[in-house]
Short mmCIF file of C-alpha atoms in Angstrom, two decimals:
data_model
loop_
_atom_site.label_atom_id
_atom_site.label_comp_id
_atom_site.label_asym_id
_atom_site.label_seq_id
_atom_site.Cartn_x
_atom_site.Cartn_y
_atom_site.Cartn_z
CA UNK H 18 0.56 -1.00 -10.31
CA UNK H 19 1.63 -0.01 -14.01
CA UNK H 20 -0.56 -2.61 -15.78
CA UNK H 21 -3.13 0.11 -15.97
CA UNK H 22 -2.06 2.27 -18.61
CA UNK H 23 -4.82 3.04 -20.83
CA UNK H 24 -7.72 5.27 -19.61
CA UNK H 25 -9.36 3.85 -16.20
CA UNK H 26 -12.63 4.37 -17.81
CA UNK H 27 -14.22 2.09 -14.53
CA UNK H 28 -12.31 3.98 -12.08
CA UNK H 29 -13.24 7.35 -12.97
CA UNK H 30 -16.70 6.34 -13.56
CA UNK H 31 -17.17 4.90 -9.82
CA UNK H 32 -15.31 8.66 -8.83
CA UNK H 33 -18.02 10.35 -10.58
CA UNK H 34 -20.84 7.94 -9.25
CA UNK H 35 -19.29 8.84 -5.86
CA UNK H 36 -19.17 12.75 -6.50
CA UNK H 37 -22.75 12.46 -7.91
CA UNK H 38 -24.32 10.93 -5.02
CA UNK H 39 -23.01 12.85 -2.60
CA UNK H 40 -24.25 15.84 -4.56
CA UNK H 41 -27.89 14.72 -4.45
CA UNK H 42 -27.70 13.11 -1.03
CA UNK H 43 -26.08 16.66 0.23
CA UNK H 44 -28.99 18.37 -1.94
CA UNK H 45 -31.56 16.21 -0.50
CA UNK H 46 -31.23 16.90 2.92
CA UNK H 47 -30.49 20.67 3.72
CA UNK H 48 -30.06 19.56 7.45
CA UNK H 49 -26.74 18.18 6.44
CA UNK H 50 -25.53 21.42 4.95
CA UNK H 51 -23.48 22.44 7.63
CA UNK H 52 -21.50 19.45 7.18
CA UNK H 53 -21.55 17.97 3.97
CA UNK H 54 -22.37 20.73 1.45
CA UNK H 55 -22.81 19.85 -2.23
CA UNK H 56 -19.90 19.07 -4.81
CA UNK H 57 -20.94 22.04 -6.35
CA UNK H 58 -20.72 24.46 -3.63
CA UNK H 59 -17.57 23.38 -2.48
CA UNK H 60 -16.27 24.18 -6.15
CA UNK H 61 -17.82 27.47 -6.35
CA UNK H 62 -16.34 27.69 -2.68
CA UNK H 63 -13.11 26.92 -4.55
CA UNK H 64 -13.22 29.18 -7.59
CA UNK H 65 -14.16 32.14 -5.53
CA UNK H 66 -11.59 31.66 -2.91
CA UNK H 67 -9.10 31.42 -6.15
CA UNK H 68 -10.49 34.54 -7.84
CA UNK H 69 -9.91 36.50 -4.48
CA UNK H 70 -6.40 34.55 -4.06
CA UNK H 71 -7.16 34.30 -0.34
CA UNK H 72 -6.51 30.61 -0.92
CA UNK H 73 -3.94 31.19 -2.92
CA UNK H 74 -2.05 33.28 -0.42
CA UNK H 75 -2.30 30.99 1.93
CA UNK H 76 -1.22 28.07 -0.30
CA UNK H 77 2.38 30.03 -1.35
CA UNK H 78 2.84 30.48 2.50
CA UNK H 79 2.12 26.63 3.11
CA UNK H 80 4.52 25.99 0.22
CA UNK H 81 7.17 28.08 0.87
CA UNK H 82 7.48 26.63 4.48
CA UNK H 83 7.51 22.94 3.23
CA UNK H 84 10.08 24.20 0.70
CA UNK H 85 12.26 25.66 3.07
CA UNK H 86 12.31 23.23 5.99
CA UNK H 87 11.81 19.94 3.23
CA UNK H 88 15.59 21.10 1.42
CA UNK H 89 17.22 22.36 4.39
CA UNK H 90 15.98 18.90 6.04
CA UNK H 91 17.31 16.84 3.25
CA UNK H 92 20.72 18.91 3.08
CA UNK H 93 21.07 18.34 6.62
CA UNK H 94 20.10 14.85 6.91
CA UNK H 95 21.94 13.50 4.00
CA UNK H 96 25.17 15.19 5.08
CA UNK H 97 25.01 13.89 8.41
CA UNK H 98 23.73 10.45 6.99
CA UNK H 99 26.87 9.81 5.02
CA UNK H 100 29.51 11.14 7.85
CA UNK H 101 27.71 8.35 10.18
CA UNK H 102 27.45 5.86 7.53
CA UNK H 103 31.04 6.10 6.71
CA UNK H 104 32.72 6.77 9.98
CA UNK H 105 31.86 3.67 12.25
CA UNK H 106 32.95 5.81 15.26
CA UNK H 107 31.06 8.38 14.83
CA UNK H 108 27.91 6.28 14.09
CA UNK H 109 28.42 4.54 17.70
CA UNK H 110 29.06 7.19 19.34
CA UNK H 111 25.51 8.91 18.03
CA UNK H 112 23.56 5.50 17.81
CA UNK H 113 22.25 5.64 21.11
CA UNK H 114 21.15 8.77 21.62
CA UNK H 115 18.94 8.71 17.59
CA UNK H 116 17.69 5.34 19.19
CA UNK H 117 16.23 7.22 21.89
CA UNK H 118 14.81 10.11 19.98
CA UNK H 119 13.49 8.31 17.02
CA UNK H 120 10.54 6.56 18.29
CA UNK H 121 9.23 9.92 19.82
CA UNK H 122 6.23 10.84 17.76
CA UNK H 123 7.77 13.94 15.77
CA UNK H 124 5.26 16.22 16.74
CA UNK H 125 5.45 16.41 20.12
CA UNK H 126 8.26 18.33 19.81
CA UNK H 127 5.99 21.25 18.38
CA UNK H 128 5.10 22.64 21.92
CA UNK H 129 8.77 22.55 22.77
CA UNK H 130 9.68 24.78 19.43
CA UNK H 131 6.49 27.08 20.23
CA UNK H 132 8.26 27.39 23.73
CA UNK H 133 11.77 28.06 22.37
CA UNK H 134 10.78 30.12 19.23
CA UNK H 135 7.38 31.47 19.42
CA UNK H 136 4.80 31.10 16.96
CA UNK H 137 6.09 32.31 13.50
CA UNK H 138 7.32 30.89 10.24
CA UNK H 139 10.57 29.69 12.41
CA UNK H 140 9.25 27.35 14.85
CA UNK H 141 7.35 25.82 11.78
CA UNK H 142 10.26 25.65 9.35
CA UNK H 143 12.10 23.95 12.39
CA UNK H 144 9.51 21.26 13.26
CA UNK H 145 9.41 20.73 9.63
CA UNK H 146 13.13 20.10 9.28
CA UNK H 147 13.13 18.05 12.83
CA UNK H 148 10.77 15.49 11.41
CA UNK H 149 11.58 15.43 8.19
CA UNK H 150 15.35 14.56 9.14
CA UNK H 151 14.41 10.93 10.45
CA UNK H 152 13.44 8.84 7.73
CA UNK H 153 16.28 10.41 5.36
CA UNK H 154 18.91 10.32 8.01
CA UNK H 155 18.37 6.60 8.91
CA UNK H 156 18.48 5.48 5.63
CA UNK H 157 20.93 7.26 4.18
CA UNK H 158 23.11 5.62 6.74
CA UNK H 159 22.10 1.72 5.43
CA UNK H 160 22.52 3.07 2.01
CA UNK H 161 25.85 4.10 2.54
CA UNK H 162 26.40 0.86 4.85
CA UNK H 163 25.20 -1.14 1.87
CA UNK H 164 28.13 -0.01 -0.66
CA UNK H 165 30.12 -2.84 -1.56
CA UNK H 166 33.39 -2.60 0.15
CA UNK H 167 35.10 -4.17 -2.41
CA UNK H 168 34.20 -0.65 -4.77
CA UNK H 169 35.90 1.54 -1.88
CA UNK H 170 39.16 -0.47 -1.87
CA UNK H 171 39.14 -1.14 -5.96
CA UNK H 172 38.92 3.21 -5.63
CA UNK H 173 41.56 3.29 -3.15
CA UNK H 174 43.85 0.91 -5.15
CA UNK H 175 42.98 2.98 -8.26
CA UNK H 176 44.76 5.97 -6.12
CA UNK H 177 41.59 8.15 -5.60
CA UNK H 178 40.60 10.61 -2.88
CA UNK H 179 38.69 10.11 -0.36
CA UNK H 180 36.04 13.00 -1.88
CA UNK H 181 36.72 11.05 -5.24
CA UNK H 182 35.63 8.01 -3.36
CA UNK H 183 32.86 9.91 -1.15
CA UNK H 184 31.00 11.40 -4.88
CA UNK H 185 31.87 8.49 -7.48
CA UNK H 186 31.62 5.42 -5.34
CA UNK H 187 29.52 5.92 -1.79
CA UNK H 188 26.92 8.55 -2.95
CA UNK H 189 25.64 6.70 -6.21
CA UNK H 190 26.26 3.39 -4.55
CA UNK H 191 23.82 4.55 -1.60
CA UNK H 192 21.22 6.66 -3.76
CA UNK H 193 18.52 4.24 -4.13
CA UNK H 194 18.41 4.33 -0.03
CA UNK H 195 18.48 8.00 0.18
CA UNK H 196 15.79 8.56 -2.79
CA UNK H 197 13.70 6.11 -0.64
CA UNK H 198 14.62 8.32 2.66
CA UNK H 199 13.64 11.82 0.97
CA UNK H 200 10.09 10.26 -0.42
CA UNK H 201 9.10 9.14 3.14
CA UNK H 202 10.33 12.50 4.30
CA UNK H 203 8.10 14.16 1.62
CA UNK H 204 5.01 13.56 2.81
CA UNK H 205 6.04 14.12 6.60
CA UNK H 206 7.24 17.47 6.03
CA UNK H 207 3.92 18.11 3.94
CA UNK H 208 2.40 16.56 7.46
CA UNK H 209 3.98 19.37 10.31
CA UNK H 210 3.59 21.92 8.12
CA UNK H 211 0.12 21.41 8.22
CA UNK H 212 -0.08 20.60 11.78
CA UNK H 213 2.08 23.37 12.77
CA UNK H 214 -0.31 25.39 11.33
CA UNK H 215 -2.91 24.09 12.58
CA UNK H 216 -1.85 24.86 16.51
CA UNK H 217 -0.10 27.59 15.81
CA UNK H 218 -0.54 29.71 12.45
CA UNK H 219 -2.45 32.80 11.35
CA UNK H 220 -1.74 31.77 7.85
CA UNK H 221 -0.72 29.07 5.53
CA UNK H 222 -3.38 26.49 4.75
CA UNK H 223 -3.56 24.04 7.78
CA UNK H 224 -4.69 27.61 9.61
CA UNK H 225 -6.82 28.10 6.50
CA UNK H 226 -8.68 24.89 6.84
CA UNK H 227 -9.20 24.89 10.83
CA UNK H 228 -10.26 28.23 10.95
CA UNK H 229 -13.08 28.10 8.34
CA UNK H 230 -13.78 24.49 9.97
CA UNK H 231 -14.53 26.71 13.07
CA UNK H 232 -16.18 29.39 11.30
CA UNK H 233 -18.86 26.63 9.95
CA UNK H 234 -17.87 27.43 6.52
CA UNK H 235 -17.39 24.12 5.26
CA UNK H 236 -17.20 24.62 1.81
CA UNK H 237 -14.64 26.63 1.95
CA UNK H 238 -13.20 24.01 4.39
CA UNK H 239 -13.26 21.34 1.53
CA UNK H 240 -12.22 23.64 -0.72
CA UNK H 241 -8.70 24.03 1.70
CA UNK H 242 -8.57 20.43 1.78
CA UNK H 243 -9.12 20.15 -2.22
CA UNK H 244 -6.10 22.68 -2.24
CA UNK H 245 -3.64 20.46 0.02
CA UNK H 246 -4.59 17.52 -2.22
CA UNK H 247 -3.56 18.71 -5.18
CA UNK H 248 -0.41 20.52 -3.54
CA UNK H 249 0.55 17.01 -2.24
CA UNK H 250 -0.25 14.96 -5.44
CA UNK H 251 2.00 17.49 -7.38
CA UNK H 252 4.49 17.15 -5.18
CA UNK H 253 4.74 13.52 -5.16
CA UNK H 254 4.61 13.76 -9.12
CA UNK H 255 7.31 16.26 -9.11
CA UNK H 256 9.34 14.06 -7.27
CA UNK H 257 9.00 10.53 -9.03
CA UNK H 258 10.50 13.01 -11.83
CA UNK H 259 13.27 14.10 -10.57
CA UNK H 260 13.29 10.76 -9.32
CA UNK H 261 13.39 9.31 -12.81
CA UNK H 262 15.67 11.72 -14.09
CA UNK H 263 17.97 11.25 -11.56
CA UNK H 264 18.39 7.53 -11.75
CA UNK H 265 19.10 8.07 -15.56
CA UNK H 266 22.23 9.93 -14.60
CA UNK H 267 22.75 8.61 -10.95
CA UNK H 268 25.81 10.92 -9.66
CA UNK H 269 23.99 13.94 -11.10
CA UNK H 270 21.26 13.39 -8.85
CA UNK H 271 23.17 13.58 -5.42
CA UNK H 272 24.78 16.92 -5.84
CA UNK H 273 21.15 18.59 -6.77
CA UNK H 274 19.71 17.04 -3.61
CA UNK H 275 22.55 17.97 -1.13
CA UNK H 276 22.45 21.39 -2.73
CA UNK G 12 33.38 -5.82 21.02
CA UNK G 13 29.07 -4.88 20.08
CA UNK G 14 28.57 -4.15 23.76
CA UNK G 15 31.53 -2.13 24.01
CA UNK G 16 30.17 0.20 20.78
CA UNK G 17 26.80 0.20 22.50
CA UNK G 18 28.20 1.56 25.68
CA UNK G 19 30.22 3.85 24.26
CA UNK G 20 26.98 5.54 22.43
CA UNK G 21 25.31 5.47 25.93
CA UNK G 22 28.33 7.21 27.32
CA UNK G 23 28.34 10.06 24.92
CA UNK G 24 24.19 10.55 26.13
CA UNK G 25 24.98 10.51 29.34
CA UNK G 26 28.08 13.05 29.02
CA UNK G 27 25.44 15.46 26.74
CA UNK G 28 22.60 14.99 29.65
CA UNK G 29 25.55 15.55 32.19
CA UNK G 30 26.65 18.93 30.42
CA UNK G 31 22.87 20.44 30.12
CA UNK G 32 22.62 19.50 33.70
CA UNK G 33 25.64 21.45 34.54
CA UNK G 34 24.64 24.33 32.49
CA UNK G 35 21.00 24.47 33.55
CA UNK G 36 22.67 24.71 36.82
CA UNK G 37 25.07 27.39 35.99
CA UNK G 38 21.95 29.51 34.78
CA UNK G 39 23.82 29.35 31.14
CA UNK G 40 20.68 28.59 29.81
CA UNK G 41 17.11 29.81 30.80
CA UNK G 42 15.82 27.04 33.03
CA UNK G 43 12.20 27.71 32.53
CA UNK G 44 12.81 27.03 28.95
CA UNK G 45 14.89 23.65 29.40
CA UNK G 46 14.69 22.95 32.72
CA UNK G 47 17.29 20.45 34.30
CA UNK G 48 17.49 16.80 33.09
CA UNK G 49 17.11 15.32 36.87
CA UNK G 50 14.16 17.73 37.62
CA UNK G 51 12.63 16.29 34.17
CA UNK G 52 13.14 12.77 35.48
CA UNK G 53 12.22 13.56 38.61
CA UNK G 54 8.64 15.15 37.71
CA UNK G 55 8.21 12.12 35.10
CA UNK G 56 8.46 9.45 38.04
CA UNK G 57 6.26 11.44 39.90
CA UNK G 58 3.53 11.68 37.45
CA UNK G 59 4.21 7.88 36.45
CA UNK G 60 3.83 7.31 40.16
CA UNK G 61 0.62 9.18 40.57
CA UNK G 62 -0.74 7.68 37.68
CA UNK G 63 -1.78 10.86 35.72
CA UNK G 64 0.54 9.74 32.53
CA UNK G 65 -0.47 6.21 32.86
CA UNK G 66 -3.94 7.22 32.38
CA UNK G 67 -3.84 10.07 29.68
CA UNK G 68 -1.49 7.16 27.45
CA UNK G 69 -3.93 4.55 28.13
CA UNK G 70 -7.10 7.16 26.72
CA UNK G 71 -4.31 7.17 23.84
CA UNK G 72 -4.10 4.46 23.26
CA UNK G 73 -7.56 3.23 23.35
CA UNK G 74 -8.59 5.58 20.71
CA UNK G 75 -5.10 5.19 18.29
CA UNK G 76 -5.30 1.06 18.72
CA UNK G 77 -9.31 1.14 17.35
CA UNK G 78 -8.23 3.31 14.52
CA UNK G 79 -5.19 0.91 13.71
CA UNK G 80 -7.19 -2.11 13.89
CA UNK G 81 -10.43 -0.54 12.18
CA UNK G 82 -8.18 0.26 9.46
CA UNK G 83 -6.33 -3.04 9.01
CA UNK G 84 -9.59 -4.88 9.83
CA UNK G 85 -11.08 -2.76 6.45
CA UNK G 86 -7.97 -2.29 3.97
CA UNK G 87 -6.66 -5.90 4.36
CA UNK G 88 -9.24 -7.36 2.94
CA UNK G 89 -9.89 -4.62 0.41
CA UNK G 90 -6.52 -4.94 -0.60
CA UNK G 91 -6.53 -8.62 -1.01
CA UNK G 92 -9.91 -8.25 -3.20
CA UNK G 93 -7.73 -5.45 -5.37
CA UNK G 94 -4.81 -7.31 -5.70
CA UNK G 95 -7.01 -10.51 -7.09
CA UNK G 96 -9.00 -8.66 -8.91
CA UNK G 97 -8.10 -6.18 -11.75
CA UNK G 98 -11.72 -5.07 -12.02
CA UNK G 99 -12.31 -4.29 -8.44
CA UNK G 100 -8.77 -2.84 -8.69
CA UNK G 101 -9.61 -0.14 -11.60
CA UNK G 102 -12.90 -0.01 -9.76
CA UNK G 103 -11.20 2.00 -6.65
CA UNK G 104 -8.31 3.09 -7.98
CA UNK G 105 -9.03 6.94 -8.79
CA UNK G 106 -10.78 7.18 -5.81
CA UNK G 107 -7.69 5.65 -3.45
CA UNK G 108 -5.42 7.81 -5.78
CA UNK G 109 -7.61 11.08 -5.19
CA UNK G 110 -7.63 10.68 -1.33
CA UNK G 111 -3.79 9.58 -0.59
CA UNK G 112 -2.34 12.77 -1.33
CA UNK G 113 -4.54 14.43 1.77
CA UNK G 114 -1.99 15.51 4.41
CA UNK G 115 -3.46 13.39 7.34
CA UNK G 116 -3.70 16.23 9.50
CA UNK G 117 -6.32 18.00 7.55
CA UNK G 118 -8.83 15.92 7.64
CA UNK G 119 -9.15 16.74 11.08
CA UNK G 120 -11.49 19.71 10.79
CA UNK G 121 -13.45 17.02 8.56
CA UNK G 122 -13.96 14.96 11.54
CA UNK G 123 -14.41 17.74 14.04
CA UNK G 124 -17.22 18.79 11.92
CA UNK G 125 -18.68 14.85 12.06
CA UNK G 126 -17.78 14.00 15.04
CA UNK G 127 -17.08 16.65 17.44
CA UNK G 128 -14.45 16.21 20.18
CA UNK G 129 -15.12 12.72 21.15
CA UNK G 130 -13.18 9.48 20.51
CA UNK G 131 -14.78 9.28 16.95
CA UNK G 132 -13.36 11.97 15.54
CA UNK G 133 -9.57 10.40 16.62
CA UNK G 134 -10.54 7.06 15.36
CA UNK G 135 -11.69 8.23 12.06
CA UNK G 136 -8.33 10.35 11.48
CA UNK G 137 -6.61 7.46 12.58
CA UNK G 138 -8.06 5.05 10.37
CA UNK G 139 -8.10 7.51 7.71
CA UNK G 140 -4.02 7.95 7.67
CA UNK G 141 -3.30 3.70 8.27
CA UNK G 142 -5.54 3.19 5.47
CA UNK G 143 -2.94 3.72 2.79
CA UNK G 144 0.46 1.85 3.67
CA UNK G 145 -2.13 -0.93 4.77
CA UNK G 146 -3.82 -1.13 1.72
CA UNK G 147 -1.13 -0.28 -0.99
CA UNK G 148 1.15 -3.37 0.78
CA UNK G 149 -1.39 -5.76 1.05
CA UNK G 150 -1.96 -5.00 -2.77
CA UNK G 151 1.86 -5.51 -3.70
CA UNK G 152 2.16 -8.28 -1.36
CA UNK G 153 -1.09 -10.00 -3.01
CA UNK G 154 0.40 -9.29 -6.45
CA UNK G 155 3.25 -10.75 -5.61
CA UNK G 156 2.37 -14.30 -4.93
CA UNK G 157 3.84 -16.53 -6.74
CA UNK G 158 2.05 -18.05 -10.03
CA UNK G 159 3.25 -21.62 -9.42
CA UNK G 160 1.06 -21.35 -5.52
CA UNK G 161 -1.58 -20.61 -6.95
CA UNK G 162 -1.73 -23.08 -10.18
CA UNK G 163 -0.98 -25.71 -7.54
CA UNK G 164 -3.84 -24.69 -5.56
CA UNK G 165 -6.12 -25.10 -8.74
CA UNK G 166 -4.69 -28.20 -9.32
CA UNK G 167 -5.71 -29.37 -5.86
CA UNK G 168 -9.02 -27.91 -6.61
CA UNK G 169 -9.09 -25.80 -3.25
CA UNK G 170 -12.16 -23.23 -3.24
CA UNK G 171 -11.89 -19.68 -3.90
CA UNK G 172 -11.90 -18.96 -0.41
CA UNK G 173 -9.67 -21.74 0.61
CA UNK G 174 -6.94 -20.14 -1.92
CA UNK G 175 -7.39 -16.74 -0.42
CA UNK G 176 -6.98 -18.40 2.72
CA UNK G 177 -4.62 -20.58 2.75
CA UNK G 178 -2.49 -19.56 0.28
CA UNK G 179 -3.08 -16.08 -0.87
CA UNK G 180 -3.00 -14.88 2.65
CA UNK G 181 -0.10 -16.59 4.39
CA UNK G 182 2.17 -15.92 1.00
CA UNK G 183 1.15 -11.96 1.42
CA UNK G 184 1.59 -11.47 4.89
CA UNK G 185 5.51 -10.35 5.07
CA UNK G 186 4.20 -7.42 3.00
CA UNK G 187 1.23 -6.65 4.71
CA UNK G 188 3.16 -7.05 8.19
CA UNK G 189 5.58 -4.25 6.29
CA UNK G 190 2.20 -2.03 5.70
CA UNK G 191 1.42 -2.31 9.36
CA UNK G 192 4.64 -1.25 10.57
CA UNK G 193 4.66 1.63 8.51
CA UNK G 194 1.39 2.40 10.03
CA UNK G 195 2.40 1.93 13.46
CA UNK G 196 4.53 5.07 13.82
CA UNK G 197 1.58 6.51 11.76
CA UNK G 198 -0.89 6.04 14.07
CA UNK G 199 1.05 7.64 17.09
CA UNK G 200 1.52 10.75 15.05
CA UNK G 201 -1.69 11.04 14.06
CA UNK G 202 -3.37 10.59 17.83
CA UNK G 203 -1.20 12.97 19.55
CA UNK G 204 -2.03 15.30 16.55
CA UNK G 205 -5.34 15.08 16.85
CA UNK G 206 -5.50 15.47 20.36
CA UNK G 207 -3.19 18.76 20.58
CA UNK G 208 -6.09 19.95 17.96
CA UNK G 209 -9.06 18.99 19.37
CA UNK G 210 -9.61 17.18 22.86
CA UNK G 211 -9.50 17.42 26.60
CA UNK G 212 -7.35 14.56 27.28
CA UNK G 213 -5.14 12.10 26.10
CA UNK G 214 -1.30 12.12 25.98
CA UNK G 215 -1.05 14.67 22.97
CA UNK G 216 -3.06 17.29 24.63
CA UNK G 217 -1.48 16.65 28.19
CA UNK G 218 1.75 17.39 26.46
CA UNK G 219 0.39 20.50 25.03
CA UNK G 220 -1.61 21.63 27.70
CA UNK G 221 1.27 21.78 29.69
CA UNK G 222 3.29 24.36 27.43
CA UNK G 223 0.22 26.27 27.51
CA UNK G 224 0.67 26.62 31.28
CA UNK G 225 4.21 26.65 31.46
CA UNK G 226 5.14 23.59 33.20
CA UNK G 227 7.79 23.29 31.44
CA UNK G 228 9.30 20.13 32.89
CA UNK G 229 5.88 18.31 32.90
CA UNK G 230 6.02 18.87 29.49
CA UNK G 231 9.26 17.22 28.65
CA UNK G 232 7.93 14.44 31.04
CA UNK G 233 5.10 13.92 28.66
CA UNK G 234 7.69 13.62 25.60
CA UNK G 235 9.55 11.78 27.12
CA UNK G 236 6.46 8.99 27.58
CA UNK G 237 5.70 9.48 24.36
CA UNK G 238 9.44 8.14 23.44
CA UNK G 239 8.97 5.47 25.71
CA UNK G 240 5.32 4.29 23.91
CA UNK G 241 6.72 4.76 20.86
CA UNK G 242 9.68 2.16 21.41
CA UNK G 243 7.53 -0.26 23.28
CA UNK G 244 4.53 -0.27 20.18
CA UNK G 245 7.79 -1.07 17.82
CA UNK G 246 9.21 -3.82 20.33
CA UNK G 247 5.53 -5.25 20.85
CA UNK G 248 5.09 -4.98 16.82
CA UNK G 249 8.46 -6.92 16.26
CA UNK G 250 7.21 -9.83 18.83
CA UNK G 251 3.96 -10.08 17.26
CA UNK G 252 5.92 -10.45 13.96
CA UNK G 253 7.97 -12.83 15.36
CA UNK G 254 5.35 -15.09 16.39
CA UNK G 255 3.08 -14.48 13.27
CA UNK G 256 6.01 -15.31 10.61
CA UNK G 257 8.39 -17.76 12.06
CA UNK G 258 10.05 -18.37 8.46
CA UNK G 259 11.18 -14.53 8.61
CA UNK G 260 12.85 -14.45 11.99
CA UNK G 261 15.95 -12.88 12.31
CA UNK G 262 15.27 -11.42 8.61
CA UNK G 263 13.34 -8.31 9.29
CA UNK G 264 15.24 -7.16 13.07
CA UNK G 265 17.72 -5.99 11.24
CA UNK G 266 16.08 -2.95 9.90
CA UNK G 267 14.93 -1.26 12.64
CA UNK G 268 18.59 -0.84 14.44
CA UNK G 269 19.23 1.69 11.73
#
């Protein structure tokens, strides 16, 4: 996927062609206007929503919930994963419970969360934490277990205490796995935030998009989707950026992610 | 020894459930919100016996698998072509990169507009969300095919179709299966979400509706059914993979045990 470094004229032309076709079809058939507004109208709606700030506010709400939920779950899952990966006894104790909970599609927790926590921010953040914990946890456990036992023994031989073995051997060794888990967790967190906002919310982009659909303002709905997509794209790029920087220094990374 | 470890985990779980049962029985926790495990199990078996849960699951699975198989049927071939031909890859690259970061649930309102509350809405949403892992893994798999294999095929003057069918497809199958595996839980999540947001039946609707009617034990029973369903789908996938990839046997199973 790294071969296409020069500007992809072909790809951008096909994308532009798609948009132009969309625009022309939508203009030619006013009957479709409700479902299928012309691209130009969507852009106008986006511009207007940005100018009035309404979409920015919803976006910030979603981003805040996402950040809170994702960072909490990263801290929780990495800590727990290191413990479960390191202490066999703890793992054998919890393995069955984990194996039973994990296959349940995470969104099924939303009704329980509504029951326990109502429909506020707390509920949305909690379901986000719950859902994105799993990939991070499982990958961290695998990562800790993949650390070469000889390295740990060597550390012991040189008289490192448990804390330094953890910080200087186990965490760096497990970091590729942890990063994979964190990347999967990122997109899951985004899915859960938007879903929870659709099912029980009065703010946020998930709410905004579904609400505009129900009000039959399809141009606004598409504008909301563009904003969510841009947010998802930006978050992924940010993650990749942090990942490449972290992989250069390797252990500085873990401290930052746990924090 | 391994069996003993397993037993310890089950014992711990049973202890937790026993504490929960006792705490609920002694009314330390609100039984309206967290009912007795025994009551949940009883209602679960009742709902299974009465056919209500199996019927809802059947409805959901029909939607889920249609979307999943459609995604596989469209995006595995597309991925193969994009993997073989850099031109086709470049042609679709930007469109894929634009659509991929859209969180799948956000597509539900669009699907609602176009298809209403019917099955097509869910199928479309599942198709959309399973598309990307399947497509990207197929492309990677095809690109990873050993050059020696392709050159050998050329030496033997295999036709293009035969090269794809007999060389490229089998060689990239493990990676294609990875994409299909990653999509499986996504499929389940999206069918549940789309039934929660816009539906009048299906297991996702059932769980959310039970909550709204305050039939709390029934809600937990639905969640239990979903957990069992997720587990069974994964086992079924393992079985299919075991049958399809005989040379990979024993390699991939470990990954799942977490």
